[in-house]
PDB file of C-alpha atoms in Angstrom:
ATOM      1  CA  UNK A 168      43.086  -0.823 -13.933  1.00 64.00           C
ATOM      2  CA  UNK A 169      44.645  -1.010 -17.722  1.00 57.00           C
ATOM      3  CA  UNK A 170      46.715  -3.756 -16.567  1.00 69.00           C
ATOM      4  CA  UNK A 171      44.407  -5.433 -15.363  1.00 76.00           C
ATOM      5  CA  UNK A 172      42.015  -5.569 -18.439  1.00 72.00           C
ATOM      6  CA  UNK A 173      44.744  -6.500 -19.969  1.00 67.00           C
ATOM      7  CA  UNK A 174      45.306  -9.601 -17.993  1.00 71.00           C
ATOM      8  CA  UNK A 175      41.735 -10.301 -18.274  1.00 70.00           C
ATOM      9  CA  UNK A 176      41.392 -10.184 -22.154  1.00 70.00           C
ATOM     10  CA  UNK A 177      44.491 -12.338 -21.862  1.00 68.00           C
ATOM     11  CA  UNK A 178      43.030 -14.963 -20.339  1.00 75.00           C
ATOM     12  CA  UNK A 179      40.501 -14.979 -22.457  1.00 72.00           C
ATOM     13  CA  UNK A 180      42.663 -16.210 -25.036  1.00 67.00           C
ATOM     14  CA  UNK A 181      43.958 -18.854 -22.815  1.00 72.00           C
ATOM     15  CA  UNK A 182      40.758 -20.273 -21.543  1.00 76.00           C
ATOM     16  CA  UNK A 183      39.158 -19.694 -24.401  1.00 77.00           C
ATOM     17  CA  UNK A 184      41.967 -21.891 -26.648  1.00 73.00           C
ATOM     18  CA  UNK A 185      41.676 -24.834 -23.694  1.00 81.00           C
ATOM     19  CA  UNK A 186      37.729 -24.495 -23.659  1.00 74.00           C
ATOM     20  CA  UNK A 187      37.059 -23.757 -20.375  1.00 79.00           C
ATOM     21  CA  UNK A 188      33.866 -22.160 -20.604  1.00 80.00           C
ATOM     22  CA  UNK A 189      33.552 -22.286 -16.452  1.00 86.00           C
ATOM     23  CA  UNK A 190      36.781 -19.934 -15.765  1.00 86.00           C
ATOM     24  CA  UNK A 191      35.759 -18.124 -19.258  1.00 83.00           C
ATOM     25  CA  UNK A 192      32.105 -17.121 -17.540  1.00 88.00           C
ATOM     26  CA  UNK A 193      34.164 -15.880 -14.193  1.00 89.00           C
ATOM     27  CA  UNK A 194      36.842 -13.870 -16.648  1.00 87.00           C
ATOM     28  CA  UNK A 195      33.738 -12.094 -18.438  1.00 88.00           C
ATOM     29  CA  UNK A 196      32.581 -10.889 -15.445  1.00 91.00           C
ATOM     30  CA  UNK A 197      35.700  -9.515 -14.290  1.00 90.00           C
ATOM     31  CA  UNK A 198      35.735  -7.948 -17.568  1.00 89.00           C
ATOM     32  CA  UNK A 199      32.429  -6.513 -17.346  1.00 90.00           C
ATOM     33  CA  UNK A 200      33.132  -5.150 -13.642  1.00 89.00           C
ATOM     34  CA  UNK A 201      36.275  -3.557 -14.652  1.00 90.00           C
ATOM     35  CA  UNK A 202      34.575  -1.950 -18.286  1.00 89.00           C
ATOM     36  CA  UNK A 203      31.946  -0.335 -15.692  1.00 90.00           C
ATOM     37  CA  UNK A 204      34.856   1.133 -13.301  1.00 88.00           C
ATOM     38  CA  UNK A 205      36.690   2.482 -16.696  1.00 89.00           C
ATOM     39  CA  UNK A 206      33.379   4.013 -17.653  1.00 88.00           C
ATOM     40  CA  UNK A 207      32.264   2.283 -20.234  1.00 91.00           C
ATOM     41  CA  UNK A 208      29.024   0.503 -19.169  1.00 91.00           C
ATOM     42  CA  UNK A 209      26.966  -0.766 -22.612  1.00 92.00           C
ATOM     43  CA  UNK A 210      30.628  -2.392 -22.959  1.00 93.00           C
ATOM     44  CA  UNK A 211      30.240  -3.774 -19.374  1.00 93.00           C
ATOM     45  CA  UNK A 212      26.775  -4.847 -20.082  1.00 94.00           C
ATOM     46  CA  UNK A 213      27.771  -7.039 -23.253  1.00 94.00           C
ATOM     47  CA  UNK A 214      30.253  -8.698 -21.356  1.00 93.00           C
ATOM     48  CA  UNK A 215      28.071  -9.156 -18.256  1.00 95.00           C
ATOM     49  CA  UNK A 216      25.159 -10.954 -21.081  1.00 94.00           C
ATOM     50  CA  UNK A 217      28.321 -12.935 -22.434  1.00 93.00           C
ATOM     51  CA  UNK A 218      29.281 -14.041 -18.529  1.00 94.00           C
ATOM     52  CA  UNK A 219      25.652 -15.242 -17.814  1.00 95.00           C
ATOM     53  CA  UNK A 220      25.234 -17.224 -21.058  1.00 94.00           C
ATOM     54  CA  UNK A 221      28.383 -18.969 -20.086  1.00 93.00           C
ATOM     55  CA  UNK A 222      27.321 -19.534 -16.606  1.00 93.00           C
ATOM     56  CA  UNK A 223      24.260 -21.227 -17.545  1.00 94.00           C
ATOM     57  CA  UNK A 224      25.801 -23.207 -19.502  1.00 93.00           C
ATOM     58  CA  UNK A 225      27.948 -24.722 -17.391  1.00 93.00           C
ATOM     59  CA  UNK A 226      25.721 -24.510 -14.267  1.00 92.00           C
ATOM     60  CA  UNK A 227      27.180 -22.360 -12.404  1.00 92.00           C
ATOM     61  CA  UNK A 228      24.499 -20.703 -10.272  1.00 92.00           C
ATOM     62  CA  UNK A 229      26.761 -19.026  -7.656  1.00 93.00           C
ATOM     63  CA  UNK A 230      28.827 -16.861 -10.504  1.00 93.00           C
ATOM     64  CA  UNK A 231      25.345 -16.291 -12.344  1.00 94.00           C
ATOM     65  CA  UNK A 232      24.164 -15.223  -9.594  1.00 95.00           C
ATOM     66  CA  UNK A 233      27.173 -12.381  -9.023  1.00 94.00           C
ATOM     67  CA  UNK A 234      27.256 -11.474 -12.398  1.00 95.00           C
ATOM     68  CA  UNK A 235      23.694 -10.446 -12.178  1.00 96.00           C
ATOM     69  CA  UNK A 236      24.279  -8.097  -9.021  1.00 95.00           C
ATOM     70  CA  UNK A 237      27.287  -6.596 -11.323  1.00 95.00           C
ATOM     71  CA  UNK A 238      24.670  -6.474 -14.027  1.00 95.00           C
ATOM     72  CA  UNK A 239      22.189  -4.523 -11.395  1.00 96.00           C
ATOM     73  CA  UNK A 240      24.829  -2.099 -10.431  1.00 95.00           C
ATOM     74  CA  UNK A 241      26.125  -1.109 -13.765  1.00 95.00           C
ATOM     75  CA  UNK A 242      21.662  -0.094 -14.718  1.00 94.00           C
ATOM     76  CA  UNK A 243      21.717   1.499 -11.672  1.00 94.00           C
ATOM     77  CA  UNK A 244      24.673   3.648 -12.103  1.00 92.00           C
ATOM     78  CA  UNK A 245      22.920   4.497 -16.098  1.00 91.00           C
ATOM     79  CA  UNK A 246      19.264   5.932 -13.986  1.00 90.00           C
ATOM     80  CA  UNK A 247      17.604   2.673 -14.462  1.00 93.00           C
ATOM     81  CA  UNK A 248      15.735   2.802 -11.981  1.00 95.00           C
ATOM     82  CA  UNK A 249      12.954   0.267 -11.933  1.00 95.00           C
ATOM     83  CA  UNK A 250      14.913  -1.924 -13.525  1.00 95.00           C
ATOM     84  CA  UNK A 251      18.178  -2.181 -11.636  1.00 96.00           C
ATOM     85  CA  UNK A 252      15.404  -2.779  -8.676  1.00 97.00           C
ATOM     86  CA  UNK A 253      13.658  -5.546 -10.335  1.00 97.00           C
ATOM     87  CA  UNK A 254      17.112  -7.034 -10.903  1.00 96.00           C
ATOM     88  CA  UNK A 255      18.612  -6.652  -7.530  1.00 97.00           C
ATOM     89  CA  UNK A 256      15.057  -8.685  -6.033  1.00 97.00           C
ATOM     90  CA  UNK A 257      16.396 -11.222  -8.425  1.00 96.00           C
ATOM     91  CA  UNK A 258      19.673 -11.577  -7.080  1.00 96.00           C
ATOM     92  CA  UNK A 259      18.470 -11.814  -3.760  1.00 96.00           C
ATOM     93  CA  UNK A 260      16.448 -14.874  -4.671  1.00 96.00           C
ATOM     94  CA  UNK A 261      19.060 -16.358  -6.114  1.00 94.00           C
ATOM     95  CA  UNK A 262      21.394 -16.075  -3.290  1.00 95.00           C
ATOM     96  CA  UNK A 263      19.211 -17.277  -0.933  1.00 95.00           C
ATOM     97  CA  UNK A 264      18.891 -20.307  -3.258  1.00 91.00           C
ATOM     98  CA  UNK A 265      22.297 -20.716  -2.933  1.00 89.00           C
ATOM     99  CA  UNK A 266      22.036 -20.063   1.081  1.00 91.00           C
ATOM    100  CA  UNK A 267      24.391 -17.088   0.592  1.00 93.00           C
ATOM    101  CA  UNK A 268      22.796 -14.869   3.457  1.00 94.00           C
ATOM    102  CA  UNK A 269      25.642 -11.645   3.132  1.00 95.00           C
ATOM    103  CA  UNK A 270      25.004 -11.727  -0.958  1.00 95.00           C
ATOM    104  CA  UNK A 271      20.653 -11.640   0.037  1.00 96.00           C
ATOM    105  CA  UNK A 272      21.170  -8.835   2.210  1.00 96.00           C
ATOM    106  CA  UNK A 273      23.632  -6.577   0.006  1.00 96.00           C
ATOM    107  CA  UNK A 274      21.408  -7.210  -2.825  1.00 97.00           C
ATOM    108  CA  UNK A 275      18.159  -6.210  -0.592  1.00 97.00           C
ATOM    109  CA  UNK A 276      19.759  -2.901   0.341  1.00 97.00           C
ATOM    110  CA  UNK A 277      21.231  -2.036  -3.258  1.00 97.00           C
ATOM    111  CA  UNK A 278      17.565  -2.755  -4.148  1.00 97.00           C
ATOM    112  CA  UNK A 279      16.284  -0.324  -1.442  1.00 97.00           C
ATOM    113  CA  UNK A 280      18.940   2.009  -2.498  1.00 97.00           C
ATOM    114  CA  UNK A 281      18.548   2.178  -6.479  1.00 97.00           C
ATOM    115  CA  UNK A 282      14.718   3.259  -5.365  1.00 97.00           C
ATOM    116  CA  UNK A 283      16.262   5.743  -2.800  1.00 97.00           C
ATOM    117  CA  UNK A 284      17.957   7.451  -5.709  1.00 96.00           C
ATOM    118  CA  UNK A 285      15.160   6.938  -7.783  1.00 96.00           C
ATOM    119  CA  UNK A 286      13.127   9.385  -5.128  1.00 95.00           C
ATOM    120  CA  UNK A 287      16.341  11.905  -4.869  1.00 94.00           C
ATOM    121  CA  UNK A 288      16.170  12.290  -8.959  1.00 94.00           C
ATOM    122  CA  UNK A 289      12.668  13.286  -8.522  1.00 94.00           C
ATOM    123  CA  UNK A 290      11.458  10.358 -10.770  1.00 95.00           C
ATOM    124  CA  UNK A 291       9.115   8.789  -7.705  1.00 96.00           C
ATOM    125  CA  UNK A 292       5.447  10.465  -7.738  1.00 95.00           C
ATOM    126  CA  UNK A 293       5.150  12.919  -4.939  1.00 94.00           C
ATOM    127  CA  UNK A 294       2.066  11.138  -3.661  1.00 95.00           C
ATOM    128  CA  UNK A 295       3.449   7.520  -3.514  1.00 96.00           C
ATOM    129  CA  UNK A 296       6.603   8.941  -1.508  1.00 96.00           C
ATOM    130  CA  UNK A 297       5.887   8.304   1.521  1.00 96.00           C
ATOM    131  CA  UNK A 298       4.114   4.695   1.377  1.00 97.00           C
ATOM    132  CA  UNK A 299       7.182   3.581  -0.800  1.00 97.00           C
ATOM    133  CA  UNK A 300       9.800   5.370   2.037  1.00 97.00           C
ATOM    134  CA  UNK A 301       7.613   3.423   4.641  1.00 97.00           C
ATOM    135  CA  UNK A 302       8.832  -0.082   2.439  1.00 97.00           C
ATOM    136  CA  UNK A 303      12.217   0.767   2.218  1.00 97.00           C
ATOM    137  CA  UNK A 304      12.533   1.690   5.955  1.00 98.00           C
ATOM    138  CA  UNK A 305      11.095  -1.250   6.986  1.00 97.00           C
ATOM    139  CA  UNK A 306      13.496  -2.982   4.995  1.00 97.00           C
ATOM    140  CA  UNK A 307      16.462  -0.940   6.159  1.00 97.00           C
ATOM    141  CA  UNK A 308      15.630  -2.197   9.486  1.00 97.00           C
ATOM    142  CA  UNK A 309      15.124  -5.849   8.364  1.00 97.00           C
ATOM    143  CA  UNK A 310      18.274  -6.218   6.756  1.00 96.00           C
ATOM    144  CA  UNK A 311      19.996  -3.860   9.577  1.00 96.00           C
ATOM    145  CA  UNK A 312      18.751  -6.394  11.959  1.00 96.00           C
ATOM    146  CA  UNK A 313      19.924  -9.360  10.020  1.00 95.00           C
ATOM    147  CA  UNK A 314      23.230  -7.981   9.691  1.00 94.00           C
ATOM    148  CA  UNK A 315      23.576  -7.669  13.399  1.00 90.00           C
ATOM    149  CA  UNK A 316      23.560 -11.410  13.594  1.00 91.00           C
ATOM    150  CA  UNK A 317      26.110 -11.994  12.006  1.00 90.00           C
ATOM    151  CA  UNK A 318      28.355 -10.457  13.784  1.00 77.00           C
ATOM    152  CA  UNK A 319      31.410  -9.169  11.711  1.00 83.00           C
ATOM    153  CA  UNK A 320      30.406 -10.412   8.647  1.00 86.00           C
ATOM    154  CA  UNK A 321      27.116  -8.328   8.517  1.00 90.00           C
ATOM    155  CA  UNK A 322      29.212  -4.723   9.004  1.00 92.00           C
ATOM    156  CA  UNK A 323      29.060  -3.817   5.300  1.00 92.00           C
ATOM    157  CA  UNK A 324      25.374  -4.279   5.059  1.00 94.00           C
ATOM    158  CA  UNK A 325      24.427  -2.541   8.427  1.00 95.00           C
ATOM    159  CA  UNK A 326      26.464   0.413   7.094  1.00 95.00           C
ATOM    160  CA  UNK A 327      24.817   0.475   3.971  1.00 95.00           C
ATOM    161  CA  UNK A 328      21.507  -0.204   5.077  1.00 96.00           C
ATOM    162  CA  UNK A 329      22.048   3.071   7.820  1.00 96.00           C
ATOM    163  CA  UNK A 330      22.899   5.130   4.912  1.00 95.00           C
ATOM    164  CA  UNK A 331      20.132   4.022   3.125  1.00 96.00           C
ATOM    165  CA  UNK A 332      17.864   4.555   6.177  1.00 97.00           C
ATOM    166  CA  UNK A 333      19.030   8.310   6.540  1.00 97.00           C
ATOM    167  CA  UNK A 334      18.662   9.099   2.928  1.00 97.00           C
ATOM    168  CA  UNK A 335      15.183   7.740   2.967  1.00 97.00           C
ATOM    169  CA  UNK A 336      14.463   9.684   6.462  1.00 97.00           C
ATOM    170  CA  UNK A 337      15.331  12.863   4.562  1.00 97.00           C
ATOM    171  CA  UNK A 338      13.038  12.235   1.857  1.00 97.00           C
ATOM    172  CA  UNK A 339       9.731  11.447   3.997  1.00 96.00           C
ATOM    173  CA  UNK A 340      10.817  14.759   5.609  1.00 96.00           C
ATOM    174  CA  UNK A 341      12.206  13.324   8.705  1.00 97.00           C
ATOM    175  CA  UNK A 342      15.182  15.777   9.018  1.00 96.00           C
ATOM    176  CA  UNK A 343      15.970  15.315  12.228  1.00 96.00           C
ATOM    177  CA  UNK A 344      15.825  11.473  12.189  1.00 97.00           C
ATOM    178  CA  UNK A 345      17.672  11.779   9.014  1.00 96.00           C
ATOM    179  CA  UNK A 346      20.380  13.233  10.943  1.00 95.00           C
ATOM    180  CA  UNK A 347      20.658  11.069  14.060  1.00 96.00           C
ATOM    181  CA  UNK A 348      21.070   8.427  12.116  1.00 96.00           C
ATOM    182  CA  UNK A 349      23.745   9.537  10.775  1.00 93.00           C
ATOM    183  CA  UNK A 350      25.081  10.778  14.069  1.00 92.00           C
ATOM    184  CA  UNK A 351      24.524   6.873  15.211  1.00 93.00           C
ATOM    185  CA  UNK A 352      26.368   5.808  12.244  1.00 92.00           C
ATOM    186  CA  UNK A 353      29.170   7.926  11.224  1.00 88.00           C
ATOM    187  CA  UNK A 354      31.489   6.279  14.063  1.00 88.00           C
ATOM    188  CA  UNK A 355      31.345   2.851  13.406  1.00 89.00           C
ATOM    189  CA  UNK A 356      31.346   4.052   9.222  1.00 88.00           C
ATOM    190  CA  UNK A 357      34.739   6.031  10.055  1.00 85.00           C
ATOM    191  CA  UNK A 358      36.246   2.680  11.672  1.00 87.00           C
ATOM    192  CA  UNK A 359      35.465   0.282   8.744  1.00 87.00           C
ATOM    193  CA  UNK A 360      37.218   2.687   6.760  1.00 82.00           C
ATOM    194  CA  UNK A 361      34.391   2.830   3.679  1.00 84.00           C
ATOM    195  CA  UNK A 362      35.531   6.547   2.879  1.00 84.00           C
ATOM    196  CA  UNK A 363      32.949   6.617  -0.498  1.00 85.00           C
ATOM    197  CA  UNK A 364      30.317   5.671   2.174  1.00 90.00           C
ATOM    198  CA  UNK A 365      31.537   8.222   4.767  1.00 87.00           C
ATOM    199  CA  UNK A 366      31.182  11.103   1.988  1.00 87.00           C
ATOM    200  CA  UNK A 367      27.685   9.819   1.537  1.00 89.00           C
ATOM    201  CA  UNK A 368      26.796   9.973   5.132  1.00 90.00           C
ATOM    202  CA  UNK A 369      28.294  13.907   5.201  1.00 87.00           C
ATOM    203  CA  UNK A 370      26.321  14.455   2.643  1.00 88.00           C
ATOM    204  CA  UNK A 371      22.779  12.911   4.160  1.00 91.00           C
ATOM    205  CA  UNK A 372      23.916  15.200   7.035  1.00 90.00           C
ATOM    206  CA  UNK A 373      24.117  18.275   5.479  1.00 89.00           C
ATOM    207  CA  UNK A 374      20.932  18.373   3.343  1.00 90.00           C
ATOM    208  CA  UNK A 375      19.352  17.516   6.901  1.00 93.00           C
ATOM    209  CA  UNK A 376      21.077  20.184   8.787  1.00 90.00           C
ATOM    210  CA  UNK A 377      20.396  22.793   6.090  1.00 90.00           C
ATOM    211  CA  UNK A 378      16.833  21.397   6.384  1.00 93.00           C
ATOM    212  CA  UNK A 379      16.574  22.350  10.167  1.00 91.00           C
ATOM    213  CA  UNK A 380      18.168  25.746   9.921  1.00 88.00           C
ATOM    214  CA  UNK A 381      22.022  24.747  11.005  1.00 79.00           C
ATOM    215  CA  UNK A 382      23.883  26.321   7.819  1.00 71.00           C
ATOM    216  CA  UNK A 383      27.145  26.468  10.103  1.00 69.00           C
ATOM    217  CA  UNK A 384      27.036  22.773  10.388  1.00 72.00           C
ATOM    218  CA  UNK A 385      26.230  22.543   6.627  1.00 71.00           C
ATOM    219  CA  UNK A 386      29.790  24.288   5.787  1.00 73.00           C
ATOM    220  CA  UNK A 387      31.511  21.663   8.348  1.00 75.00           C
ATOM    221  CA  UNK A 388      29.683  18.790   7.140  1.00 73.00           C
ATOM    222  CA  UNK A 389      30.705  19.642   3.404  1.00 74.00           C
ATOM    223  CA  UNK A 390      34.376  21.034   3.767  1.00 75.00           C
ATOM    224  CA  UNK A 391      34.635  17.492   5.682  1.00 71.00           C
ATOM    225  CA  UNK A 392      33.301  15.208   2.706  1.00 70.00           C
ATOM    226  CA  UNK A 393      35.049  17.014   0.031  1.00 72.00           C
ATOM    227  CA  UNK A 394      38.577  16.472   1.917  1.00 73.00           C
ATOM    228  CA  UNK A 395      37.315  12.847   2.002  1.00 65.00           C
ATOM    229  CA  UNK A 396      36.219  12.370  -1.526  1.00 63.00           C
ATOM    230  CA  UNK A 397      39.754  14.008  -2.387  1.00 65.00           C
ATOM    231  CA  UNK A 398      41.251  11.425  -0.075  1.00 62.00           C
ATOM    232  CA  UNK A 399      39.560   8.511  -1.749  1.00 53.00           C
ATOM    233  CA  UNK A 400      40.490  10.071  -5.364  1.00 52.00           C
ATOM    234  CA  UNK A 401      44.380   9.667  -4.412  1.00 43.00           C
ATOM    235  CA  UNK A 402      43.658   6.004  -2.908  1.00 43.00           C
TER     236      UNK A 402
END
């Protein structure tokens, strides 16, 4: 990852010198994506700010467009909750401006997923819990649906949007649902490979099965995602 902020902030220099402010807009998001994976995300936000400014500039909707999911991400990742959400409906928009229907639906499930975490860190009042789990459901299944035709291309978002759906099942207290759909999902999850997203479907599975008395299943479920969290460590 070093190397490669190195070859970014290279760059830089290069496209910077020649005044290509296009390619410079791309290279600050790459920089701002990598400063977020390093740790480092008020550094990943500047450069993100710098990458928009550019790409408005120059008219580049498309890249704007990305660099504002990256934006999204990186507030979600620091509890901002609300706003990572408000962000994310943003990108959407803007994708489907762009007629980018795999961008619209990623962003409508990170959306649907920064508010699932939102409920998990207890910041969502206990009485609007269940009309907001209702609204992110419903759009689970919307963008679940969607993603189904397209074939292929959809995978990702069906995955994530099952995840989402079982997380959100748990927190309307819908153990058992919680937990078939993981059952439903966990297969097709294990072939695409998504190991971070397998460890988060173990864990959706555990909280339910401790949650309907199956504590022997609970020790399975988590022995299974820490070997799998180790495994995506080494990768």
């Amino acid at each position: 990852m070093l190397g490669a902020l190195e070859d970014q902030l290279n760059a830089v220099d290069v496209l910077t010198s020649c005044g290509d402010e296009r390619g410079l807009g791309r290279v600050m998001h790459s920089l701002g994506s990598i400063y977020d994976t390093i740790g480092e995300p008020s550094v990943a936000l500047e450069h993100y700010e710098h990458a928009i400014q550019l790409q408005i500039r120059t008219g580049d909707t498309w890249g704007e467009a990305r660099t504002r999911n990256g934006f999204a991400i990186t507030m979600a990742q620091g509890d901002q909750y609300e706003e990572a959400a408000a962000a994310f409906a943003e990108v959407a928009d803007r994708f489907a401006a762009a007629g980018d229907q795999w961008w619209v639906l990623m962003a409508r499930i990170n959306r649907a997923i920064t508010l699932l975490e939102k409920m998990q860190a207890g910041e969502t009042p206990q009485e609007d819990v269940q009309e907001i789990g209702r609204e992110l459901l419903a759009e689970c299944d919307d963008v679940i649906a969607e993603a189904g035709a397209m074939n292929k291309s959809g995978l990702s978002a069906e995955l994530y949007a099952r995840h989402c759906r079982a997380g959100l099942l748990y927190e309307v207290g819908d153990y058992r649902g919680s937990l078939d759909e993981v059952n439903l999902a966990l297969p097709k999850t294990t072939r695409a490979g998504d190991a971070t997203l397998i460890v988060n479907m173990e864990m959706h599975a555990a909280r339910a099965e401790e949650a309907l008395g199956q504590p022997d299943s609970v020790l399975e479920r988590l022995d299974r995602a820490e070997e799998l969290a180790r495994m995506a460590g080494r990768d």
